[in-house]
Coordinates of C-alpha atoms in Angstrom, one line a residue:
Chain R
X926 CA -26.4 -10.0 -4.0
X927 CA -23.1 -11.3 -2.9
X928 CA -19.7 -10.6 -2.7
X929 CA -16.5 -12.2 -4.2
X930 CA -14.1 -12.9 -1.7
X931 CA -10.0 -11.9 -2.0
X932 CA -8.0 -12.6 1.4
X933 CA -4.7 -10.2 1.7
X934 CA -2.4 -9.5 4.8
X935 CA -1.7 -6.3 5.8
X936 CA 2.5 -5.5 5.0
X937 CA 4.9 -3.7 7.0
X938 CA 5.0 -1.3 4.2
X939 CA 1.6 0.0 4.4
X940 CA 1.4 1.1 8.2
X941 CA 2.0 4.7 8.4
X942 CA 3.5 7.0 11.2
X943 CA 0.5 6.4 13.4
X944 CA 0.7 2.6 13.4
X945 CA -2.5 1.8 10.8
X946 CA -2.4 1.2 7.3
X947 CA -2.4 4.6 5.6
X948 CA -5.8 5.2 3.9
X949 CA -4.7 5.3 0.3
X950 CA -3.4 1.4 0.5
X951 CA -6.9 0.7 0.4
X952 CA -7.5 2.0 -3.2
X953 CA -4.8 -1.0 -4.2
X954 CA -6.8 -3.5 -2.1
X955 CA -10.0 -2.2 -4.0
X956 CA -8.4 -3.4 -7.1
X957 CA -6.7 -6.7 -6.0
X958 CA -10.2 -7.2 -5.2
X959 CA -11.9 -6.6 -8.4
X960 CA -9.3 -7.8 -11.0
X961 CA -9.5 -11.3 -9.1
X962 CA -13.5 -11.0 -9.7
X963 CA -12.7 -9.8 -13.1
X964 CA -10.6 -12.1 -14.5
X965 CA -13.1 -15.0 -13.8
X966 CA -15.0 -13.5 -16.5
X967 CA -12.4 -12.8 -18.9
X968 CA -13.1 -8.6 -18.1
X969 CA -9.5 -8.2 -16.2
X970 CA -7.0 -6.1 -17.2
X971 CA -5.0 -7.9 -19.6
X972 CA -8.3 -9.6 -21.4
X973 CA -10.2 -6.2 -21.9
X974 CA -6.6 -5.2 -23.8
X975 CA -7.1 -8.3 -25.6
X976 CA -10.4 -7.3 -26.9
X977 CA -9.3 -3.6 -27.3
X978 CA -10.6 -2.4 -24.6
X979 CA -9.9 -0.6 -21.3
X980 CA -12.4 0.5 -17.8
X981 CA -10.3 3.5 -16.6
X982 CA -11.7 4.8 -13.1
X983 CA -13.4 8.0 -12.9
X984 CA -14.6 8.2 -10.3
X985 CA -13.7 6.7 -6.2
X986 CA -15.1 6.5 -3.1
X987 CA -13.9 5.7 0.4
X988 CA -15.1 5.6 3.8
X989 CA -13.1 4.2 6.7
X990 CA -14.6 3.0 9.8
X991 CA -12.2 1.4 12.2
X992 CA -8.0 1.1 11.0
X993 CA -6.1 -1.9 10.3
X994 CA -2.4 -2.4 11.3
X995 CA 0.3 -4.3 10.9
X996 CA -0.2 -8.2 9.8
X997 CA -4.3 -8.0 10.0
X998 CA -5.5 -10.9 8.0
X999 CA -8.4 -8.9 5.9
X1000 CA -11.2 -9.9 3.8
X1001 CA -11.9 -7.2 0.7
X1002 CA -15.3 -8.4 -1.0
X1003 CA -16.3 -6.7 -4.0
X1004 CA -19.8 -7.0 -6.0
X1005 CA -21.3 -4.8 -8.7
X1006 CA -23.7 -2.5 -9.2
X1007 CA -26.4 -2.6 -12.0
X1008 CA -25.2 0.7 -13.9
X1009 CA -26.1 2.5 -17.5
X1010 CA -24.5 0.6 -20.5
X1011 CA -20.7 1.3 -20.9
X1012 CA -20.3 2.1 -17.3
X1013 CA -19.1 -0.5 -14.7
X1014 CA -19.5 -0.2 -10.7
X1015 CA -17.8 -1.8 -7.9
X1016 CA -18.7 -1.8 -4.7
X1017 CA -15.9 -3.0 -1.7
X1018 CA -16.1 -3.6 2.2
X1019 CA -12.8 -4.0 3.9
X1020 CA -13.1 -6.6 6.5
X1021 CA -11.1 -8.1 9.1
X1022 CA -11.1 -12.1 8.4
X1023 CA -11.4 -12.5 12.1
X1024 CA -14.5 -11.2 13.4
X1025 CA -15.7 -9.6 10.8
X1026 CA -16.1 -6.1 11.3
X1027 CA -15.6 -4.1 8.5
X1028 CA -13.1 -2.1 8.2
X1029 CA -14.0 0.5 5.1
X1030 CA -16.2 0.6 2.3
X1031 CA -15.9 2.0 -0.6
X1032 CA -17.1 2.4 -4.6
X1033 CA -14.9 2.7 -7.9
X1034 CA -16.7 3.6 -11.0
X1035 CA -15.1 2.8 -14.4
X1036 CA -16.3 3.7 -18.1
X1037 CA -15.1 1.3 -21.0
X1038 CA -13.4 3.0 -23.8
X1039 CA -11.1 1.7 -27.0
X1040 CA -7.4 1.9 -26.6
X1041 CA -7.4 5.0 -27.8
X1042 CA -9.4 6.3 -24.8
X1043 CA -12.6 7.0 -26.7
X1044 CA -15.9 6.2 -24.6
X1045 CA -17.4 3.5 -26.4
X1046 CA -21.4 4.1 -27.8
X1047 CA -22.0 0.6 -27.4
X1048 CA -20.3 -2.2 -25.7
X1049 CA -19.5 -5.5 -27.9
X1050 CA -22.5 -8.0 -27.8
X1051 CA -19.6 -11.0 -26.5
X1052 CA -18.3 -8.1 -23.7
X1053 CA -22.1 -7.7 -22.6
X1054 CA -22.1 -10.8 -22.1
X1055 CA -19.5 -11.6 -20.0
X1056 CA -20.7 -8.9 -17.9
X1057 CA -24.1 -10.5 -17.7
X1058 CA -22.0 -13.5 -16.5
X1059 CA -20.5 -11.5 -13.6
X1060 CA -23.4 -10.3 -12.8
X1061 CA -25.3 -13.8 -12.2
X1062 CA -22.1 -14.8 -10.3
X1063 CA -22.8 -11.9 -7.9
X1064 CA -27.0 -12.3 -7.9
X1065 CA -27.1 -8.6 -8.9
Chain T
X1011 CA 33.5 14.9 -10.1
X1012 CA 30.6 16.6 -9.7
X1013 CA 26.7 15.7 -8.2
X1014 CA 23.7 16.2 -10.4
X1015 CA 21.1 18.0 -7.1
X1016 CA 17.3 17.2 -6.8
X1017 CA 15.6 18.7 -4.0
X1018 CA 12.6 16.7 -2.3
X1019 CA 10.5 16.5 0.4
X1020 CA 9.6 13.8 2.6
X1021 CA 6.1 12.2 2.5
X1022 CA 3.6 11.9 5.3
X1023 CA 2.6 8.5 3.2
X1024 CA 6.7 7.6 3.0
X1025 CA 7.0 7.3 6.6
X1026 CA 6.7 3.6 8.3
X1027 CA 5.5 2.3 11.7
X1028 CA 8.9 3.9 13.5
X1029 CA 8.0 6.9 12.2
X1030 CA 10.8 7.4 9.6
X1031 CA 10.9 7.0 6.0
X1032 CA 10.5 3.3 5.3
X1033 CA 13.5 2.0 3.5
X1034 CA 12.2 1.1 -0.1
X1035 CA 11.2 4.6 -0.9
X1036 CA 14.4 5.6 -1.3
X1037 CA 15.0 3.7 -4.4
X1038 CA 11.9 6.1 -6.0
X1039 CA 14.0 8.6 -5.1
X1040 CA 17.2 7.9 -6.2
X1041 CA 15.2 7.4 -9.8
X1042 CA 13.9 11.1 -9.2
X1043 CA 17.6 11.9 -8.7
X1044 CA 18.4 9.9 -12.2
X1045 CA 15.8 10.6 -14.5
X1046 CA 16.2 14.5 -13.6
X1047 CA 20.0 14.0 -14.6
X1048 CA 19.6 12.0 -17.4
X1049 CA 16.7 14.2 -19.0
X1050 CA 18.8 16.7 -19.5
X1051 CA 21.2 14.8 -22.0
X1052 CA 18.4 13.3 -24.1
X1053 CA 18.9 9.8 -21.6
X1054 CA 15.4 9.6 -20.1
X1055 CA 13.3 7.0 -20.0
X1056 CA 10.9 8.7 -22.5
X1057 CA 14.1 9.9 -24.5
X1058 CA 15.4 6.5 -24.8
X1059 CA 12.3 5.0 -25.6
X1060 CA 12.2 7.3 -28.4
X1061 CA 15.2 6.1 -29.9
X1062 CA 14.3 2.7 -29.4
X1063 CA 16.2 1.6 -25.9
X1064 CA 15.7 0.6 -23.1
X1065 CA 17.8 1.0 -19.8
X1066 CA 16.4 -2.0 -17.5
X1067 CA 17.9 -1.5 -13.8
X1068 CA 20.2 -4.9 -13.3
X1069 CA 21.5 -4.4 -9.5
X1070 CA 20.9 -1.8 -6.8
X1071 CA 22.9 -1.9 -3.5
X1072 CA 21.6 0.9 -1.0
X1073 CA 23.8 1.9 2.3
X1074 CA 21.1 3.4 5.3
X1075 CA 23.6 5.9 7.4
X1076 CA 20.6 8.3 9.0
X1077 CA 16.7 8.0 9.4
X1078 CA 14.7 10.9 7.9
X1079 CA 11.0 12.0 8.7
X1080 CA 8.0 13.3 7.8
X1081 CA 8.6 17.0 6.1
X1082 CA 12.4 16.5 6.2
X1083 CA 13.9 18.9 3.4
X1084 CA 16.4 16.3 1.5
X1085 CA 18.5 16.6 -1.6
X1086 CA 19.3 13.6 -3.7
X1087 CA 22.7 14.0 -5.4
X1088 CA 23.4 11.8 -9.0
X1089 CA 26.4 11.4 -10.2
X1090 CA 27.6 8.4 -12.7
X1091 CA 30.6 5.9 -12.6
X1092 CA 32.3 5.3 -15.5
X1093 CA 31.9 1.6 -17.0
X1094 CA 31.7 -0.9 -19.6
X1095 CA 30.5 -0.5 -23.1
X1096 CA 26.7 -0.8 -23.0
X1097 CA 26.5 -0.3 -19.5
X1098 CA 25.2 2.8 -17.4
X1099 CA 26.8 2.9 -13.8
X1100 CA 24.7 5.8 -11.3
X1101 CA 25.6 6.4 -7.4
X1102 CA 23.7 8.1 -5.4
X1103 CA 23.6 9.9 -2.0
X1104 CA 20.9 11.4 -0.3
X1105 CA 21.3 14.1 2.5
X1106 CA 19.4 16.3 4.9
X1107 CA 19.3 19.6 3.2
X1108 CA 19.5 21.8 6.5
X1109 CA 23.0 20.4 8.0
X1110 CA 24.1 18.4 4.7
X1111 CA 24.6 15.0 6.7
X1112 CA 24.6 11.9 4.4
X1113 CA 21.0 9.7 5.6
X1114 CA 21.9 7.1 2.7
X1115 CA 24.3 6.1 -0.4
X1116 CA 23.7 3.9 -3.1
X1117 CA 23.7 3.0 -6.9
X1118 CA 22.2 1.4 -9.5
X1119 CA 23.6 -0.3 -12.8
X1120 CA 21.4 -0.2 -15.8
X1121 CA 22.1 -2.7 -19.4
X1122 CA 21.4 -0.9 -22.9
X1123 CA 18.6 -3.2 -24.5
X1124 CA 16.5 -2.5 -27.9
X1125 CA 12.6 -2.6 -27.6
X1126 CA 12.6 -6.4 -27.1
X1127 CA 14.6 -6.5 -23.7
X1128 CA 17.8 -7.6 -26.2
X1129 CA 21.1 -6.5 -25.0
X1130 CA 22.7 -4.2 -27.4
X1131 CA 26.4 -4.9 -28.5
X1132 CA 26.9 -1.7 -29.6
X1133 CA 25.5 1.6 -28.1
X1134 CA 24.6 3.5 -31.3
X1135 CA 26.7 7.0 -31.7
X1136 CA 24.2 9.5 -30.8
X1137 CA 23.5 8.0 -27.8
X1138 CA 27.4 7.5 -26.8
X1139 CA 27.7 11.3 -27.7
X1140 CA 24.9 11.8 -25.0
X1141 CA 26.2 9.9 -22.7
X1142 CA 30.0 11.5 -23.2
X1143 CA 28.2 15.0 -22.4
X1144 CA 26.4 13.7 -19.3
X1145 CA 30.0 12.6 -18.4
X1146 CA 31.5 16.3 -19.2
X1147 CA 28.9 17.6 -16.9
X1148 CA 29.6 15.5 -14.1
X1149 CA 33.8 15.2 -14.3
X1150 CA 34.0 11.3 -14.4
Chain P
X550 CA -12.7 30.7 -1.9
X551 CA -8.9 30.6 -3.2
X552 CA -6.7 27.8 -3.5
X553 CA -4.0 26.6 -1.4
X554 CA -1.3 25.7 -4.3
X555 CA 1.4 23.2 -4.4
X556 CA 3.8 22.3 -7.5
X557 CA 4.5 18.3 -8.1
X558 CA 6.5 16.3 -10.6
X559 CA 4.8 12.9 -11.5
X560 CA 7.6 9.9 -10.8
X561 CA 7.9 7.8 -13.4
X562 CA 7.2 5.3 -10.4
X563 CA 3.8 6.7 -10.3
X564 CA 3.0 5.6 -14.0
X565 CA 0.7 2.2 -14.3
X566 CA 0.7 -0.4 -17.3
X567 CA -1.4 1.9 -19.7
X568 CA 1.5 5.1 -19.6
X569 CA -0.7 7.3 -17.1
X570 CA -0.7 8.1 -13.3
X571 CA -2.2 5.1 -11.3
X572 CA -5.6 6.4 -10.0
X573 CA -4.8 5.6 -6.3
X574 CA -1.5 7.8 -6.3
X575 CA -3.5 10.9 -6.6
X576 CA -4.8 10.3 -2.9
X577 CA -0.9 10.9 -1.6
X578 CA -1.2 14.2 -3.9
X579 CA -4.2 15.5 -2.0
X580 CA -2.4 14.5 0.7
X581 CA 1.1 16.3 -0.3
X582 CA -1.1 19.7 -0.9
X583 CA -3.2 19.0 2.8
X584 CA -0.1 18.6 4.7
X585 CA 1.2 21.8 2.9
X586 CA -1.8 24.2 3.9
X587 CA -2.3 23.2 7.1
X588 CA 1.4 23.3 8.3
X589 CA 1.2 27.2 7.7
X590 CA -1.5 27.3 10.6
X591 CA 0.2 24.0 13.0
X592 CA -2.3 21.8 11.7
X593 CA -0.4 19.8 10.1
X594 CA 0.1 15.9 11.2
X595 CA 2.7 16.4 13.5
X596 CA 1.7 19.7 14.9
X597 CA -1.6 18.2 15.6
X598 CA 0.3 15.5 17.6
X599 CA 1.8 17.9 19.8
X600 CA -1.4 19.4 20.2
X601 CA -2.4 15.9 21.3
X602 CA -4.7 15.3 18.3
X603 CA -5.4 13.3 15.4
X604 CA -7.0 14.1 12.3
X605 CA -7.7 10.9 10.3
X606 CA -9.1 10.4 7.2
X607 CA -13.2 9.4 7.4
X608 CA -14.2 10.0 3.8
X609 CA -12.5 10.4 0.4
X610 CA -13.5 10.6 -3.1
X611 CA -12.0 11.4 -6.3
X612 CA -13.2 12.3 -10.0
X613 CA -10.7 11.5 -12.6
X614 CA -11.2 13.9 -15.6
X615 CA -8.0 13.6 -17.8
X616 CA -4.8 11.0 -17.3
X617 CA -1.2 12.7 -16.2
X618 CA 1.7 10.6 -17.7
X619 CA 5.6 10.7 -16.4
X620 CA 7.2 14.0 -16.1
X621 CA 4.1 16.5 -15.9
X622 CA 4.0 19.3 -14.3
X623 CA 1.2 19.3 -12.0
X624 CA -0.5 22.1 -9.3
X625 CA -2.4 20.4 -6.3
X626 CA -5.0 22.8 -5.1
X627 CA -6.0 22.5 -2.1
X628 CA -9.0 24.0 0.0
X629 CA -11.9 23.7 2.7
X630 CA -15.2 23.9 3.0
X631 CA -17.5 24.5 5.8
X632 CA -18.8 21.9 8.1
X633 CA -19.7 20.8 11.3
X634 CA -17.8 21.0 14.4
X635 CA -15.1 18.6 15.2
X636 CA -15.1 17.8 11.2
X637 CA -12.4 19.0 8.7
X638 CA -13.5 18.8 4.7
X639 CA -10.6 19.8 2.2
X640 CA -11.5 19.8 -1.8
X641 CA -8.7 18.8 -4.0
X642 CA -8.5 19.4 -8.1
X643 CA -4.7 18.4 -9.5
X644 CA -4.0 20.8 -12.6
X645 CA -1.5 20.9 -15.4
X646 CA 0.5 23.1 -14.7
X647 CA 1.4 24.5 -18.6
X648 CA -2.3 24.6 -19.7
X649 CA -4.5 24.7 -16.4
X650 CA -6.2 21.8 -17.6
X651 CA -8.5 19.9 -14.4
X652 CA -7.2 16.5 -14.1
X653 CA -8.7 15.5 -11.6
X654 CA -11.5 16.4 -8.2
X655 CA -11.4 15.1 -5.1
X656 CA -11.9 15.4 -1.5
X657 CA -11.4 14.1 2.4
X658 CA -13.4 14.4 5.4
X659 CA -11.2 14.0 8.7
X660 CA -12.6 13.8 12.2
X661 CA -10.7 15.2 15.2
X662 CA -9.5 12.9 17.8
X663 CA -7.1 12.8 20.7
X664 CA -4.4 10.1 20.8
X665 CA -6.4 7.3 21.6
X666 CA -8.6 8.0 18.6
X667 CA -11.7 8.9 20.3
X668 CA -14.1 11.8 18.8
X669 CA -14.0 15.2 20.4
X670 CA -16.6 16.2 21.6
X671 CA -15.3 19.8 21.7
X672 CA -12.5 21.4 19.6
X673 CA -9.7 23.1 21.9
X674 CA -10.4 27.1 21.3
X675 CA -6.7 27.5 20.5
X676 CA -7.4 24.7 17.6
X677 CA -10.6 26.3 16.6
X678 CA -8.2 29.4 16.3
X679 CA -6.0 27.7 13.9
X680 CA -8.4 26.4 11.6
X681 CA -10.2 29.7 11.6
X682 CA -7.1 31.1 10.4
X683 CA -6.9 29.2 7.8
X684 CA -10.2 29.4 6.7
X685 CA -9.4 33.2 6.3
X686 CA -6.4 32.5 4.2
X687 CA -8.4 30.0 1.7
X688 CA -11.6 33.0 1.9
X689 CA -14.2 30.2 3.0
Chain Q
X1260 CA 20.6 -24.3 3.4
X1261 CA 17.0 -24.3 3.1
X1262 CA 14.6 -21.2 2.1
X1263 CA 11.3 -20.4 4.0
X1264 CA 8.6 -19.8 1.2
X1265 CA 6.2 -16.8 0.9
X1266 CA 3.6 -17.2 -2.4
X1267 CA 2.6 -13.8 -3.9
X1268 CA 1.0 -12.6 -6.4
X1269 CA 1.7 -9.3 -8.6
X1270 CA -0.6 -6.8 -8.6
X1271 CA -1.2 -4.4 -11.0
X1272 CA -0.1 -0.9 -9.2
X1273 CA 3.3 -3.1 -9.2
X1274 CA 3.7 -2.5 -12.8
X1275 CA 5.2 0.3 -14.7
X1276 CA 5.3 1.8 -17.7
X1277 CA 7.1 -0.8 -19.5
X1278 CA 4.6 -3.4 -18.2
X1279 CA 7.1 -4.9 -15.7
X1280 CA 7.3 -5.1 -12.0
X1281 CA 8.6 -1.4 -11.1
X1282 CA 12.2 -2.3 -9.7
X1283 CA 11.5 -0.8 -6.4
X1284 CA 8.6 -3.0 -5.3
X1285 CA 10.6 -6.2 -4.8
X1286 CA 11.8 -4.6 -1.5
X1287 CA 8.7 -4.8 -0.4
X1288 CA 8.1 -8.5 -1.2
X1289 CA 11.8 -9.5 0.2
X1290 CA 10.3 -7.9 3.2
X1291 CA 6.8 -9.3 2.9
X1292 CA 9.1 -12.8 3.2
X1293 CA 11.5 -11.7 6.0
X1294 CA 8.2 -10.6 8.2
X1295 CA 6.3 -14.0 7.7
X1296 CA 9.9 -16.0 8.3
X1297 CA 11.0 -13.9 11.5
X1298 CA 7.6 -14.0 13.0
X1299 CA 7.3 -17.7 13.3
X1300 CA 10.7 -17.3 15.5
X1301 CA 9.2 -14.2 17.7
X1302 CA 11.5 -11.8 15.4
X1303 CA 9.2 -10.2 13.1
X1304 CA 8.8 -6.1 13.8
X1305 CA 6.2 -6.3 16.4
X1306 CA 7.9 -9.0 18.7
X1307 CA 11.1 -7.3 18.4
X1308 CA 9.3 -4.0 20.1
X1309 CA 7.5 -6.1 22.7
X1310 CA 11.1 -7.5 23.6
X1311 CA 12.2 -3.3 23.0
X1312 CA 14.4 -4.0 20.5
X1313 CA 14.5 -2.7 16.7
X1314 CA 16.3 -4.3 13.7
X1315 CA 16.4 -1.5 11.0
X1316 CA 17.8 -1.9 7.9
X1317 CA 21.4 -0.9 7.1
X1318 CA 22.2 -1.9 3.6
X1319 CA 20.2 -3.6 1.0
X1320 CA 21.0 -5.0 -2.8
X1321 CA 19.1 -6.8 -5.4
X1322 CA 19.6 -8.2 -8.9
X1323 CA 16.9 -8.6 -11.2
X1324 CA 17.4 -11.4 -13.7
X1325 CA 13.6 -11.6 -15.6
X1326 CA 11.3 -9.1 -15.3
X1327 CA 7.7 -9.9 -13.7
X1328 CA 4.2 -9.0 -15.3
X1329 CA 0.8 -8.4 -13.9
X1330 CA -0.8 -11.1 -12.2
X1331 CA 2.6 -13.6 -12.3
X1332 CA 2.3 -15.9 -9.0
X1333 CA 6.0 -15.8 -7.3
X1334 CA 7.3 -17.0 -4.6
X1335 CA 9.4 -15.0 -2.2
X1336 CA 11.8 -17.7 -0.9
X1337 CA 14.5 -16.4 2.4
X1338 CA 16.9 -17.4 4.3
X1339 CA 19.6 -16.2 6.4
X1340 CA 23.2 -16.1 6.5
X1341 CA 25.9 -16.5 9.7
X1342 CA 27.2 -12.9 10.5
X1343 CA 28.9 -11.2 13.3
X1344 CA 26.8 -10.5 16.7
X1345 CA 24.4 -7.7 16.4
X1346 CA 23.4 -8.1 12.7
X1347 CA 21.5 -10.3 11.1
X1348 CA 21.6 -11.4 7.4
X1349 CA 19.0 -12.0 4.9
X1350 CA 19.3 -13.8 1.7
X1351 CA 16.1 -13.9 -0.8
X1352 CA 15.0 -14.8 -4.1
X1353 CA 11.5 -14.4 -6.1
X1354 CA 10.9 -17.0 -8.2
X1355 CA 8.1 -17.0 -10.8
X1356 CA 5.9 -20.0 -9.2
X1357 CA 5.0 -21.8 -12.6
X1358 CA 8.5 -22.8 -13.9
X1359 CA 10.9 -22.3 -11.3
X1360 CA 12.7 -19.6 -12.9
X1361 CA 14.6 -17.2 -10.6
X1362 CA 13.4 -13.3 -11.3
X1363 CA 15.5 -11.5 -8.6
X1364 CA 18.3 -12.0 -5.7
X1365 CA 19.0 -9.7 -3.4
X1366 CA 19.6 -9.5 0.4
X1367 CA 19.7 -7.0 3.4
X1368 CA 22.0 -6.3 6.6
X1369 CA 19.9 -4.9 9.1
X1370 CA 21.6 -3.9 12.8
X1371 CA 19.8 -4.5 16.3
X1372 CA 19.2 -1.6 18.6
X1373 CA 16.8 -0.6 21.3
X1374 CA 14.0 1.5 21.2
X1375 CA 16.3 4.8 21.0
X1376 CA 18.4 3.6 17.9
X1377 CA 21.5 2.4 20.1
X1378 CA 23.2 -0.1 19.3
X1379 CA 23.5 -3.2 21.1
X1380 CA 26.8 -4.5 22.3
X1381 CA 25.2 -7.2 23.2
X1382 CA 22.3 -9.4 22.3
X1383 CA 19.8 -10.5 25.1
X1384 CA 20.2 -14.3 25.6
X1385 CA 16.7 -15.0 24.5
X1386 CA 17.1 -13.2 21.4
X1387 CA 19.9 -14.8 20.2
X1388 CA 18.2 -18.1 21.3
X1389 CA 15.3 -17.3 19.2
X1390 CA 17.5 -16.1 16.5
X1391 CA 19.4 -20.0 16.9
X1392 CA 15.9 -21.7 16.2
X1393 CA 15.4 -19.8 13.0
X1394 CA 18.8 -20.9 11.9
X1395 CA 18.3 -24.4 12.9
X1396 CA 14.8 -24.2 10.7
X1397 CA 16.9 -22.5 8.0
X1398 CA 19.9 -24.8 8.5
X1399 CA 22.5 -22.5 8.2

């Protein structure tokens, strides 16, 4: 398994009254992460719309291990999980580019559904497909 | 003239590093002041987009007198300034709801446009009429 | 167990590309009903700080059931369960408020700290007090 | 006159409703650019408290020209303008990176205090000289 890689600098904006980021920034770094890896295989945003689709979240995870402040140069790395048909997951660590350490984990799972917002029965063979192309990219 | 009043409490996520409410939120809730206002005359967003407009924010200008904090009890007063054809003028001011002090002024000008971003050239009649009550109700 | 309940207007700031609630502003809404409960028994953020504590975020999920779109009415409930010492675990679910429909479950494990953020080992009695307060009000 | 340069990229909690950058969020990039200009001068929010000084924001405006979409690469370009002692002002504009069109001005007025929100009669000597090299960088 690996990860895809998305560097990102912590802004002014995001540090809260106690000098860290505060913990729901991370949710937005969760998806910077993923729609970069996304869009390499034509599953972003934008390009499920294209091909009527949409992955809404249902469900999120978090867990943070040690805060990040104020201009920290951060790694978020995001891979995939293998997962039942019309179901994606993502998996994130938060990591500080410097030495490493990681920072948070967490986990966002996302159905695929028409634009109407009905759960699909079965994917489309070219969507599978792409996915089966993410999922080389990421050795999962 | 007379202020439109939305009451509204400060964020533990809204406050910055210093430990007061970071400067862009304010402009979230000068639109809380505004799209409480213009609701009632049929001017929302939704409203508008139901009779096929837009109202696109061209220019905000926002004066910072007073910090607030975490928990502070503010009220965000709306009123409008009256302006050229096809142009909505709003000003705002937001102040500490215990001793009525002024923490920060500001405004906003919005264009008419149809669907397609396209500036109108003339505001269609019904929505004059709405705007002309919104103007009753606030004495400009 | 009862509910701690808190009213809350979705900003049309709140509202993604696809017309519903972005999933990561729900965190500040757990957040917005937290801060609420445990200010009644001077657990909140800054009474904590007095008390020469922190009580940050470890853990979080959330289960998104329904989307909210701009202007609903929502009701943040908010409540604990039991744990281990020097842990605090809050369960979330954000409702409508006209038709009690469950948008949304979720939940945040905090640890206590002291300033410096390390773990306490022991819980002050008078905090112990406090929470056991509150887990009298919420019937846990 | 010259601009110091910050790329950025939009991401997609910036995005409302109308599938646009959300008005409010280019405050955030104009301060994304003022952080990662004033830094290189030892002016940027953390040096300023190392040196006990603040530099809050006092007034801000911005005009928005073109709206930006999901995933647009911009460029946050600022620079500074000559005002009286004891404030310092920021020009900026976002750019979309591709074809040089201009998306947004705006600029802010922020004052310098100390620590306790006073104003400074007088700038330290090695502020203003550090405030001198940015404006020779900037030549203005």
């Amino acid at each position: 398994m690996r990860y895809h890689e998305t560097p990102l600098q912590v802004r002014f904006n995001e540090v809260d009254a106690y000098g860290v980021v505060w913990h729901g920034h991370y949710i937005s770094w969760f998806e910077a992460g993923r729609n970069e890896l996304t869009e390499r295989f034509h599953l972003g945003p934008l390009q499920l719309k294209e091909r009527n689709l949409l992955a809404p979240v249902v469900e999120l995870t978090c867990q943070f291990k040690l805060p990040a402040s104020f201009g920290d140069a951060l790694i978020i790395q995001t891979t995939m999980e293998r997962t039942e048909v019309a179901k994606l997951g993502f998996h994130y660590r938060v990591l500080h580019k410097k030495n490493g350490k990681i920072l948070a984990t967490g986990s966002t799972t996302h159905v695929l559904t028409d634009l109407d917002g009905t759960l699909l029965y079965r994917v489309p063979p070219e969507v599978l497909e792409s996915i089966e192309e993410m999922r080389k990219y990421l050795e999962v």
